[in-house]
Short mmCIF file of C-alpha atoms in Angstrom, two decimals:
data_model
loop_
_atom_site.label_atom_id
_atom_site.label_comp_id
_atom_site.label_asym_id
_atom_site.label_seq_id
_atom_site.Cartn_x
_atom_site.Cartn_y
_atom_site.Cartn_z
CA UNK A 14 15.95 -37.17 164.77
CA UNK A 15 15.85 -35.83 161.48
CA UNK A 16 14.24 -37.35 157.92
CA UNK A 17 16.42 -39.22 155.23
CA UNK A 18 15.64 -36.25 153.49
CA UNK A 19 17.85 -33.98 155.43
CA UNK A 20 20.94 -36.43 155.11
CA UNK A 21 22.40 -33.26 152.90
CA UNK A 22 22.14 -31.07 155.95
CA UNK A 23 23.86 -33.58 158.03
CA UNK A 24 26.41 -34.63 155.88
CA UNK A 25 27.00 -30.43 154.70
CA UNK A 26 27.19 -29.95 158.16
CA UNK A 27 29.27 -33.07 159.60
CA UNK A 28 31.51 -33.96 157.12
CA UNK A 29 34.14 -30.57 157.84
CA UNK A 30 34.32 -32.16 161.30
CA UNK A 31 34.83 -35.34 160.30
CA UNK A 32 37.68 -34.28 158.33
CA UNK A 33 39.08 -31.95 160.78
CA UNK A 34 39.74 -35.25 163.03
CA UNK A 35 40.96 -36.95 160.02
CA UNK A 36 38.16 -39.77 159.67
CA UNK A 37 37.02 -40.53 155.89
CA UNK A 38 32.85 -40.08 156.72
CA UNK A 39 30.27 -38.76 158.90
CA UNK A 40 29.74 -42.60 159.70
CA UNK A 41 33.17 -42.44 161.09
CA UNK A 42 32.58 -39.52 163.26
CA UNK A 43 29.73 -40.45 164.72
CA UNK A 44 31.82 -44.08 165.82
CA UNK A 45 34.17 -41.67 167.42
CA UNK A 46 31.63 -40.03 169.37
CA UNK A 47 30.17 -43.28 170.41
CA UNK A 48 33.66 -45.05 171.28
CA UNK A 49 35.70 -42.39 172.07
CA UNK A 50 33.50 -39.74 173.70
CA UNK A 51 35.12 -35.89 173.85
CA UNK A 52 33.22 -32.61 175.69
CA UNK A 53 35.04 -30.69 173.10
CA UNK A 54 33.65 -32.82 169.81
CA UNK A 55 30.19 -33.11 171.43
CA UNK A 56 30.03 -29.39 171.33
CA UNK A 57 31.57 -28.88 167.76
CA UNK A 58 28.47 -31.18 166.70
CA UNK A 59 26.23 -29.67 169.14
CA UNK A 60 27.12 -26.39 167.24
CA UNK A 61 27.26 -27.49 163.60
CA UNK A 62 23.79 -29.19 163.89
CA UNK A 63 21.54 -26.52 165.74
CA UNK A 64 20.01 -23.57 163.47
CA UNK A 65 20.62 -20.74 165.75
CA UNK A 66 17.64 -18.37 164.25
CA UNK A 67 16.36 -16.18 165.98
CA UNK A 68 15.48 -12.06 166.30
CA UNK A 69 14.27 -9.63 169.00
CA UNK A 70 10.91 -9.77 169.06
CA UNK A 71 10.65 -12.74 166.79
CA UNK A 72 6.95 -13.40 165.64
CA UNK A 73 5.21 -10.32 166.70
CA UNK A 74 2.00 -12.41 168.18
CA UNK A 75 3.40 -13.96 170.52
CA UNK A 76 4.89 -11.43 172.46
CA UNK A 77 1.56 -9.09 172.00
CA UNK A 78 -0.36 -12.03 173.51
CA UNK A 79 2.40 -11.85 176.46
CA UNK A 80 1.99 -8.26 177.06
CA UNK A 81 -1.94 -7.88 176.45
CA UNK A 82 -3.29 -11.51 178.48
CA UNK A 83 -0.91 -13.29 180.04
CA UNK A 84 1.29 -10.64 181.77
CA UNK A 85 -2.24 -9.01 183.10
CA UNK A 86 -2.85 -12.29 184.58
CA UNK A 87 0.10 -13.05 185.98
CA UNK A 88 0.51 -9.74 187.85
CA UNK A 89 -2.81 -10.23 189.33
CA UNK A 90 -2.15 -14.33 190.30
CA UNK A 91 0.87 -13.09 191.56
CA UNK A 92 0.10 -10.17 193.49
CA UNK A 93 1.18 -11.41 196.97
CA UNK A 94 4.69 -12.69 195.57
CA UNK A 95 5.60 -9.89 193.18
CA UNK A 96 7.80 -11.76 191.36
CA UNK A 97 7.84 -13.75 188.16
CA UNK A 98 9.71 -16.63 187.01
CA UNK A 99 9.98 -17.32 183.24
CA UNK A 100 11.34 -20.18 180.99
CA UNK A 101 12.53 -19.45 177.21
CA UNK A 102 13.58 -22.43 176.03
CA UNK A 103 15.62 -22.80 172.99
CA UNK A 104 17.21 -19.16 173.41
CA UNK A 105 19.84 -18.92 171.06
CA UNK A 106 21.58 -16.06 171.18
CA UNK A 107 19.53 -14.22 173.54
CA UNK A 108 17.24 -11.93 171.54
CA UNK A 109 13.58 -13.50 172.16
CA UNK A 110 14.35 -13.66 176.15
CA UNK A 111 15.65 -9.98 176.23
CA UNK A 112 13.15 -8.82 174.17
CA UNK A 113 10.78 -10.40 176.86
CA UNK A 114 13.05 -8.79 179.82
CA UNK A 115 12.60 -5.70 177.87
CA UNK A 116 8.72 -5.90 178.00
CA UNK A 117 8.97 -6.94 181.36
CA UNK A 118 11.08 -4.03 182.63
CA UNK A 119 9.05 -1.56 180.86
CA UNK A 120 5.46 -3.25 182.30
CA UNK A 121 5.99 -4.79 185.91
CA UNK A 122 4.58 -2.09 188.36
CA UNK A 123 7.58 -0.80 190.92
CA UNK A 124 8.45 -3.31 193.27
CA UNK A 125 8.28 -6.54 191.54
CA UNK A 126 11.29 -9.10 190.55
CA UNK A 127 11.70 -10.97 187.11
CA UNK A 128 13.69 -13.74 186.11
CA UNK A 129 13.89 -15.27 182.73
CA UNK A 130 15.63 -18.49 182.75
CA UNK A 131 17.11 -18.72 178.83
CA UNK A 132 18.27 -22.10 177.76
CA UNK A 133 19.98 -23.48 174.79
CA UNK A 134 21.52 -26.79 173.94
CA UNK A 135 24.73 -24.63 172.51
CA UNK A 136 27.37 -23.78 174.76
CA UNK A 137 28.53 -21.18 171.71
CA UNK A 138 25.32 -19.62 171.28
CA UNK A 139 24.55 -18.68 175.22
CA UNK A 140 28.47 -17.48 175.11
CA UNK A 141 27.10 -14.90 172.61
CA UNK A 142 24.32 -14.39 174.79
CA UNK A 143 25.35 -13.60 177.77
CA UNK A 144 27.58 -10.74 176.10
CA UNK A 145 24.59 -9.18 174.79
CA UNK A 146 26.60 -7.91 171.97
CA UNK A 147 24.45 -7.00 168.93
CA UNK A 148 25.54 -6.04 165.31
CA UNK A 149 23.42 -2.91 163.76
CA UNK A 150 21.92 -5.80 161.53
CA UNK A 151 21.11 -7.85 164.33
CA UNK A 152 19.22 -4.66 166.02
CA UNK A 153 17.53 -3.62 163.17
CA UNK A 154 15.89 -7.40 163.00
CA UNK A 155 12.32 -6.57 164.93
CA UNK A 156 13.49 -4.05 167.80
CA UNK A 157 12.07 -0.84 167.49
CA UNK A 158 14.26 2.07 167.77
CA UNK A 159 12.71 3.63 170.80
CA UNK A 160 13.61 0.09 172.71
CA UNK A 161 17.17 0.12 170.87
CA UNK A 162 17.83 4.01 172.44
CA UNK A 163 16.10 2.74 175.62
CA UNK A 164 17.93 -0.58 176.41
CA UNK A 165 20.92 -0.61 174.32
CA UNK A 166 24.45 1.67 174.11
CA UNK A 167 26.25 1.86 170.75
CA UNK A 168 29.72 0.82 171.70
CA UNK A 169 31.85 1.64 168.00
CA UNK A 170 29.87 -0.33 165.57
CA UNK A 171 28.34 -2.30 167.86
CA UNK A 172 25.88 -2.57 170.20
CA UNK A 173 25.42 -3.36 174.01
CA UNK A 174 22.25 -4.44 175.69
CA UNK A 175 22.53 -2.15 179.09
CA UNK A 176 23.27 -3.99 182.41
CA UNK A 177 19.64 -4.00 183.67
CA UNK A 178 18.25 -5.77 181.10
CA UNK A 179 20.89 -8.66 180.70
CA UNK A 180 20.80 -8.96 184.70
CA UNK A 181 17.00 -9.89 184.23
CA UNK A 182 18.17 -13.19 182.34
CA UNK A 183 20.37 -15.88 183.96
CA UNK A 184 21.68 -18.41 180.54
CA UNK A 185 22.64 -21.92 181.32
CA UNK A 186 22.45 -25.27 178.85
CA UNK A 187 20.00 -27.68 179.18
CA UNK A 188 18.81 -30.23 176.23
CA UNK A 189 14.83 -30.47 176.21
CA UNK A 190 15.07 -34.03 175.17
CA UNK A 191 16.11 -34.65 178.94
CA UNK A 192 15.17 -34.01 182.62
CA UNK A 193 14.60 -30.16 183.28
CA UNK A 194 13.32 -30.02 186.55
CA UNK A 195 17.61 -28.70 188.00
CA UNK A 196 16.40 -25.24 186.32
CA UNK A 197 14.24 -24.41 189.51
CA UNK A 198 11.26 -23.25 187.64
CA UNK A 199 8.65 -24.79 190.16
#
């Protein structure tokens, strides 16, 4: 749902497609979705409309009030268990939930067992995820360098998030406009 006054961003964004499969408007495409539906086109407009921005440890607060309050009280609700369960919704391309598998792995007491379960509505943006390939200009964004030596190995002029951490977070889509429940976060 967007405001008549981001029509620009849909038509900037669309109309390539719509071209691509030969139609003369966005109008046009979106008929073709509705009549003739495609996986493949879904995703192409999945991909075109979603602003994938994102950076490891995006908005500093957040993740202080994480590591200061709520991962204290978690530890201690969850004492018996030792294990934690955690939801990032809206993932991207994986930065904010390893950047919280990074906290986590460098605060859970020995013994315990974390999962972060990272969604995104784009199939090409958890692709890139999962890899947990990095540019130096994607690193630089927020991680400190202690955490980029720690968790990550330069592999030529990229870099690679070490097995560990990526194992901590298991990617799959999921649209939060719908029924979320088949993520098994209960």
């Amino acid at each position: 749902v967007l405001e008549p006054v981001k029509e620009y961003l849909v038509e900037s964004r669309l109309a390539p497609i719509a071209r691509r499969e030969g139609l003369g408007s966005v109008a046009d495409l979106v008929q073709r979705l509705i009549t003739a539906p495609s996986v493949k086109l879904k995703s192409e407009i999945i991909d075109a409309m979603t602003t994938n921005e994102t950076f490891f440890f995006r908005d500093k607060v957040p993740f202080d009030h994480v590591r200061d309050t709520v991962l204290p009280q978690l530890l201690k609700a969850r004492a018996n268990r030792k294990s934690l369960r955690i939801w990032c919704a809206a993932s991207s391309t994986g930065q904010e939930p390893y950047s919280l598998a990074m906290l986590l792995k460098d605060m859970l007491p020995a013994g315990w067992r974390a999962e972060i379960v990272a969604t995104d509505l784009s199939l090409e943006v958890l692709e890139k995820a999962k890899a947990g390939i990095y540019t130096q200009f994607e690193v630089q964004r927020g991680l400190p360098i202690q955490l980029l030596v720690k968790h990550f190995k330069q592999v030529g002029d990229v870099w690679q998030l070490n097995p560990d951490i990526r194992a901590m977070v298991r990617y799959q889509q999921a649209n939060l406009l719908q029924d979320f429940s088949h993520l098994g976060l209960s």
